[in-house]
Amino acid sequence: EEKKEALEERAQRLVKTFKGKVKYKIFDTWTDEVESILRPTLPLGEELTGTESAWYDYNTNTVYIIADRSTLSEPFHEFIHPVISEIQKNNPDLFANIWSVIEQEALIKGSLANRMMKKVMDGYPGLRDGSPGKFTNEVITHIMEEMSDKRYKPQGRLMKALNRLWEAIKEALFGPN
């Protein structure tokens, strides 16, 4: 119950930050209702793994969270998806530049970009070829979640690229300075 309250608090804060453009729903645990909502949103006909804990539905702009499975950083991860999509669409040059840095960093074994790229490729087989835009979105979102969870402090080129991305996120949310 305490964890669900913390998740609820974070989700409400994010909804407020995103000015209500993204909705959320928290479930206590996995149910048939959760499965019926998630199944149609799976990319590329993927199957349920039985470990799903949170996801973003691109069609309804809704974040779904399963409280007894979710970590406290997952709401941030899911709320970042629509912002990254917005930047992909409205600022493709910035996005391409950031993605280029991430691809270069991913060549360094053990780097954050390398680990997150591998995590997404392993966790979402076929996404890279079947839906490249969602693949890049997922990789960037995983990187940002890792940073939000304070498990990693990037340096150098990746940090500079992510700072540019963060500035674009703030502009997308709050408008130009």
mmCIF file of C-alpha atoms in Angstrom:
data_model
loop_
_atom_site.group_PDB
_atom_site.id
_atom_site.type_symbol
_atom_site.label_atom_id
_atom_site.label_comp_id
_atom_site.label_asym_id
_atom_site.label_seq_id
_atom_site.Cartn_x
_atom_site.Cartn_y
_atom_site.Cartn_z
ATOM 1 C CA GLU A 1 0.000 0.000 0.000
ATOM 2 C CA GLU A 2 2.873 2.378 0.821
ATOM 3 C CA LYS A 3 4.498 1.640 -2.546
ATOM 4 C CA LYS A 4 1.213 2.238 -4.374
ATOM 5 C CA GLU A 5 0.859 5.608 -2.615
ATOM 6 C CA ALA A 6 4.397 6.570 -3.678
ATOM 7 C CA LEU A 7 3.655 5.506 -7.268
ATOM 8 C CA GLU A 8 0.385 7.464 -7.199
ATOM 9 C CA GLU A 9 2.184 10.570 -5.909
ATOM 10 C CA ARG A 10 4.830 10.379 -8.652
ATOM 11 C CA ALA A 11 2.243 9.746 -11.369
ATOM 12 C CA GLN A 12 0.138 12.718 -10.218
ATOM 13 C CA ARG A 13 3.224 14.941 -10.218
ATOM 14 C CA LEU A 14 4.078 13.810 -13.760
ATOM 15 C CA VAL A 15 0.503 14.347 -15.007
ATOM 16 C CA LYS A 16 0.635 17.872 -13.605
ATOM 17 C CA THR A 17 4.046 18.456 -15.195
ATOM 18 C CA PHE A 18 2.777 17.167 -18.535
ATOM 19 C CA LYS A 19 -0.217 19.498 -18.220
ATOM 20 C CA GLY A 20 -2.723 16.646 -18.375
ATOM 21 C CA LYS A 21 -1.710 15.596 -21.892
ATOM 22 C CA VAL A 22 -0.860 12.147 -20.570
ATOM 23 C CA LYS A 23 -3.192 10.181 -18.317
ATOM 24 C CA TYR A 24 -2.423 7.288 -16.011
ATOM 25 C CA LYS A 25 -4.107 4.387 -14.298
ATOM 26 C CA ILE A 26 -2.631 2.342 -11.455
ATOM 27 C CA PHE A 27 -3.719 -1.214 -10.771
ATOM 28 C CA ASP A 28 -2.941 -2.948 -7.474
ATOM 29 C CA THR A 29 -1.994 -6.184 -9.233
ATOM 30 C CA TRP A 30 -2.258 -8.069 -12.529
ATOM 31 C CA THR A 31 -5.878 -8.764 -13.506
ATOM 32 C CA ASP A 32 -7.835 -9.893 -16.557
ATOM 33 C CA GLU A 33 -8.720 -6.216 -17.085
ATOM 34 C CA VAL A 34 -5.013 -5.292 -17.174
ATOM 35 C CA GLU A 35 -4.332 -8.019 -19.715
ATOM 36 C CA SER A 36 -7.250 -6.893 -21.888
ATOM 37 C CA ILE A 37 -5.849 -3.332 -21.919
ATOM 38 C CA LEU A 38 -2.216 -4.320 -22.519
ATOM 39 C CA ARG A 39 -2.600 -7.033 -25.167
ATOM 40 C CA PRO A 40 -3.709 -4.730 -28.049
ATOM 41 C CA THR A 41 -0.866 -2.274 -27.322
ATOM 42 C CA LEU A 42 1.983 -4.790 -27.628
ATOM 43 C CA PRO A 43 4.352 -3.852 -30.460
ATOM 44 C CA LEU A 44 4.751 -6.143 -33.449
ATOM 45 C CA GLY A 45 2.439 -8.844 -32.159
ATOM 46 C CA GLU A 46 4.720 -9.626 -29.208
ATOM 47 C CA GLU A 47 3.430 -11.952 -26.543
ATOM 48 C CA LEU A 48 2.895 -11.107 -22.909
ATOM 49 C CA THR A 49 5.847 -12.147 -20.786
ATOM 50 C CA GLY A 50 4.010 -12.301 -17.489
ATOM 51 C CA THR A 51 6.395 -9.750 -15.995
ATOM 52 C CA GLU A 52 4.856 -6.537 -17.333
ATOM 53 C CA SER A 53 4.824 -3.836 -14.681
ATOM 54 C CA ALA A 54 4.121 -0.570 -16.527
ATOM 55 C CA TRP A 55 3.619 0.594 -20.095
ATOM 56 C CA TYR A 56 2.631 3.571 -22.217
ATOM 57 C CA ASP A 57 -0.224 3.265 -24.706
ATOM 58 C CA TYR A 58 0.655 5.493 -27.696
ATOM 59 C CA ASN A 59 -2.966 5.400 -28.932
ATOM 60 C CA THR A 60 -4.625 6.726 -25.787
ATOM 61 C CA ASN A 61 -1.710 8.677 -24.244
ATOM 62 C CA THR A 62 -2.155 6.657 -21.081
ATOM 63 C CA VAL A 63 0.459 5.254 -18.710
ATOM 64 C CA TYR A 64 -0.561 2.042 -16.967
ATOM 65 C CA ILE A 65 1.193 0.937 -13.781
ATOM 66 C CA ILE A 66 0.837 -2.322 -11.859
ATOM 67 C CA ALA A 67 1.726 -1.348 -8.300
ATOM 68 C CA ASP A 68 2.913 -4.684 -6.980
ATOM 69 C CA ARG A 69 5.279 -5.133 -9.939
ATOM 70 C CA SER A 70 6.485 -1.596 -10.674
ATOM 71 C CA THR A 71 9.607 0.127 -9.431
ATOM 72 C CA LEU A 72 9.353 3.745 -8.348
ATOM 73 C CA SER A 73 11.312 4.882 -11.430
ATOM 74 C CA GLU A 74 8.950 3.259 -13.941
ATOM 75 C CA PRO A 75 6.319 6.033 -13.984
ATOM 76 C CA PHE A 76 9.052 8.471 -15.065
ATOM 77 C CA HIS A 77 10.158 5.998 -17.754
ATOM 78 C CA GLU A 78 6.640 5.651 -19.147
ATOM 79 C CA PHE A 79 5.849 9.378 -19.029
ATOM 80 C CA ILE A 80 9.034 10.132 -20.990
ATOM 81 C CA HIS A 81 7.834 8.133 -24.032
ATOM 82 C CA PRO A 82 5.368 10.778 -25.304
ATOM 83 C CA VAL A 83 7.904 13.556 -24.789
ATOM 84 C CA ILE A 84 10.563 11.693 -26.765
ATOM 85 C CA SER A 85 7.966 11.039 -29.503
ATOM 86 C CA GLU A 86 7.178 14.749 -29.611
ATOM 87 C CA ILE A 87 10.866 15.628 -30.007
ATOM 88 C CA GLN A 88 11.295 12.963 -32.709
ATOM 89 C CA LYS A 89 8.437 14.560 -34.619
ATOM 90 C CA ASN A 90 9.013 18.270 -33.996
ATOM 91 C CA ASN A 91 12.785 18.527 -33.690
ATOM 92 C CA PRO A 92 14.214 15.752 -35.884
ATOM 93 C CA ASP A 93 17.653 17.371 -36.192
ATOM 94 C CA LEU A 94 18.150 17.464 -32.429
ATOM 95 C CA PHE A 95 16.821 13.937 -32.130
ATOM 96 C CA ALA A 96 19.116 12.626 -34.885
ATOM 97 C CA ASN A 97 22.109 14.310 -33.250
ATOM 98 C CA ILE A 98 21.326 12.790 -29.843
ATOM 99 C CA TRP A 99 20.695 9.375 -31.367
ATOM 100 C CA SER A 100 24.025 9.559 -33.207
ATOM 101 C CA VAL A 101 25.841 10.168 -29.905
ATOM 102 C CA ILE A 102 23.978 7.277 -28.289
ATOM 103 C CA GLU A 103 24.881 4.954 -31.189
ATOM 104 C CA GLN A 104 28.551 5.925 -30.877
ATOM 105 C CA GLU A 105 28.499 5.460 -27.096
ATOM 106 C CA ALA A 106 26.756 2.099 -27.536
ATOM 107 C CA LEU A 107 29.896 0.816 -29.280
ATOM 108 C CA ILE A 108 31.749 1.102 -25.951
ATOM 109 C CA LYS A 109 31.298 -2.189 -24.140
ATOM 110 C CA GLY A 110 29.728 -1.708 -20.699
ATOM 111 C CA SER A 111 28.715 1.913 -21.299
ATOM 112 C CA LEU A 112 25.214 3.009 -20.303
ATOM 113 C CA ALA A 113 24.184 3.337 -23.961
ATOM 114 C CA ASN A 114 25.628 -0.106 -24.717
ATOM 115 C CA ARG A 115 23.786 -1.741 -21.807
ATOM 116 C CA MET A 116 20.461 -0.034 -22.536
ATOM 117 C CA MET A 117 20.653 -0.767 -26.279
ATOM 118 C CA LYS A 118 21.265 -4.437 -25.457
ATOM 119 C CA LYS A 119 18.467 -4.434 -22.875
ATOM 120 C CA VAL A 120 15.975 -3.082 -25.421
ATOM 121 C CA MET A 121 17.161 -5.420 -28.200
ATOM 122 C CA ASP A 122 16.840 -8.411 -25.845
ATOM 123 C CA GLY A 123 13.568 -7.266 -24.284
ATOM 124 C CA TYR A 124 11.837 -6.233 -27.512
ATOM 125 C CA PRO A 125 13.044 -8.575 -30.255
ATOM 126 C CA GLY A 126 12.101 -7.259 -33.671
ATOM 127 C CA LEU A 127 11.415 -3.702 -32.500
ATOM 128 C CA ARG A 128 14.595 -2.305 -34.067
ATOM 129 C CA ASP A 129 13.664 -3.514 -37.560
ATOM 130 C CA GLY A 130 9.880 -3.431 -37.238
ATOM 131 C CA SER A 131 9.483 -0.024 -35.638
ATOM 132 C CA PRO A 132 12.767 1.936 -35.592
ATOM 133 C CA GLY A 133 11.151 5.068 -34.120
ATOM 134 C CA LYS A 134 9.810 3.138 -31.141
ATOM 135 C CA PHE A 135 13.162 1.372 -30.770
ATOM 136 C CA THR A 136 15.107 4.624 -30.490
ATOM 137 C CA ASN A 137 12.425 6.000 -28.160
ATOM 138 C CA GLU A 138 12.697 2.922 -25.927
ATOM 139 C CA VAL A 139 16.506 3.068 -25.756
ATOM 140 C CA ILE A 140 16.525 6.765 -24.838
ATOM 141 C CA THR A 141 13.760 6.237 -22.306
ATOM 142 C CA HIS A 142 15.714 3.412 -20.655
ATOM 143 C CA ILE A 143 18.798 5.624 -20.466
ATOM 144 C CA MET A 144 16.811 8.435 -18.865
ATOM 145 C CA GLU A 145 15.127 6.064 -16.415
ATOM 146 C CA GLU A 146 18.516 4.728 -15.370
ATOM 147 C CA MET A 147 19.652 8.296 -14.764
ATOM 148 C CA SER A 148 16.467 9.201 -12.857
ATOM 149 C CA ASP A 149 16.979 6.232 -10.583
ATOM 150 C CA LYS A 150 20.426 7.674 -9.707
ATOM 151 C CA ARG A 151 22.196 4.447 -10.612
ATOM 152 C CA TYR A 152 24.316 6.073 -13.275
ATOM 153 C CA LYS A 153 25.940 9.450 -13.783
ATOM 154 C CA PRO A 154 26.923 9.822 -17.447
ATOM 155 C CA GLN A 155 29.920 11.876 -18.439
ATOM 156 C CA GLY A 156 31.282 13.426 -21.603
ATOM 157 C CA ARG A 157 29.459 13.352 -24.919
ATOM 158 C CA LEU A 158 26.496 11.338 -23.676
ATOM 159 C CA MET A 159 25.890 13.787 -20.834
ATOM 160 C CA LYS A 160 26.047 16.748 -23.215
ATOM 161 C CA ALA A 161 23.601 15.039 -25.603
ATOM 162 C CA LEU A 162 21.226 14.191 -22.765
ATOM 163 C CA ASN A 163 21.426 17.768 -21.457
ATOM 164 C CA ARG A 164 20.334 18.987 -24.915
ATOM 165 C CA LEU A 165 17.518 16.440 -24.819
ATOM 166 C CA TRP A 166 16.501 17.602 -21.342
ATOM 167 C CA GLU A 167 16.376 21.221 -22.548
ATOM 168 C CA ALA A 168 14.130 20.100 -25.439
ATOM 169 C CA ILE A 169 11.901 18.229 -22.984
ATOM 170 C CA LYS A 170 11.546 21.324 -20.811
ATOM 171 C CA GLU A 171 10.735 23.413 -23.878
ATOM 172 C CA ALA A 172 8.142 20.855 -25.035
ATOM 173 C CA LEU A 173 6.510 20.902 -21.612
ATOM 174 C CA PHE A 174 6.768 24.540 -20.612
ATOM 175 C CA GLY A 175 7.404 26.410 -23.860
ATOM 176 C CA PRO A 176 10.471 28.459 -24.809
ATOM 177 C CA ASN A 177 12.281 30.423 -22.081
#
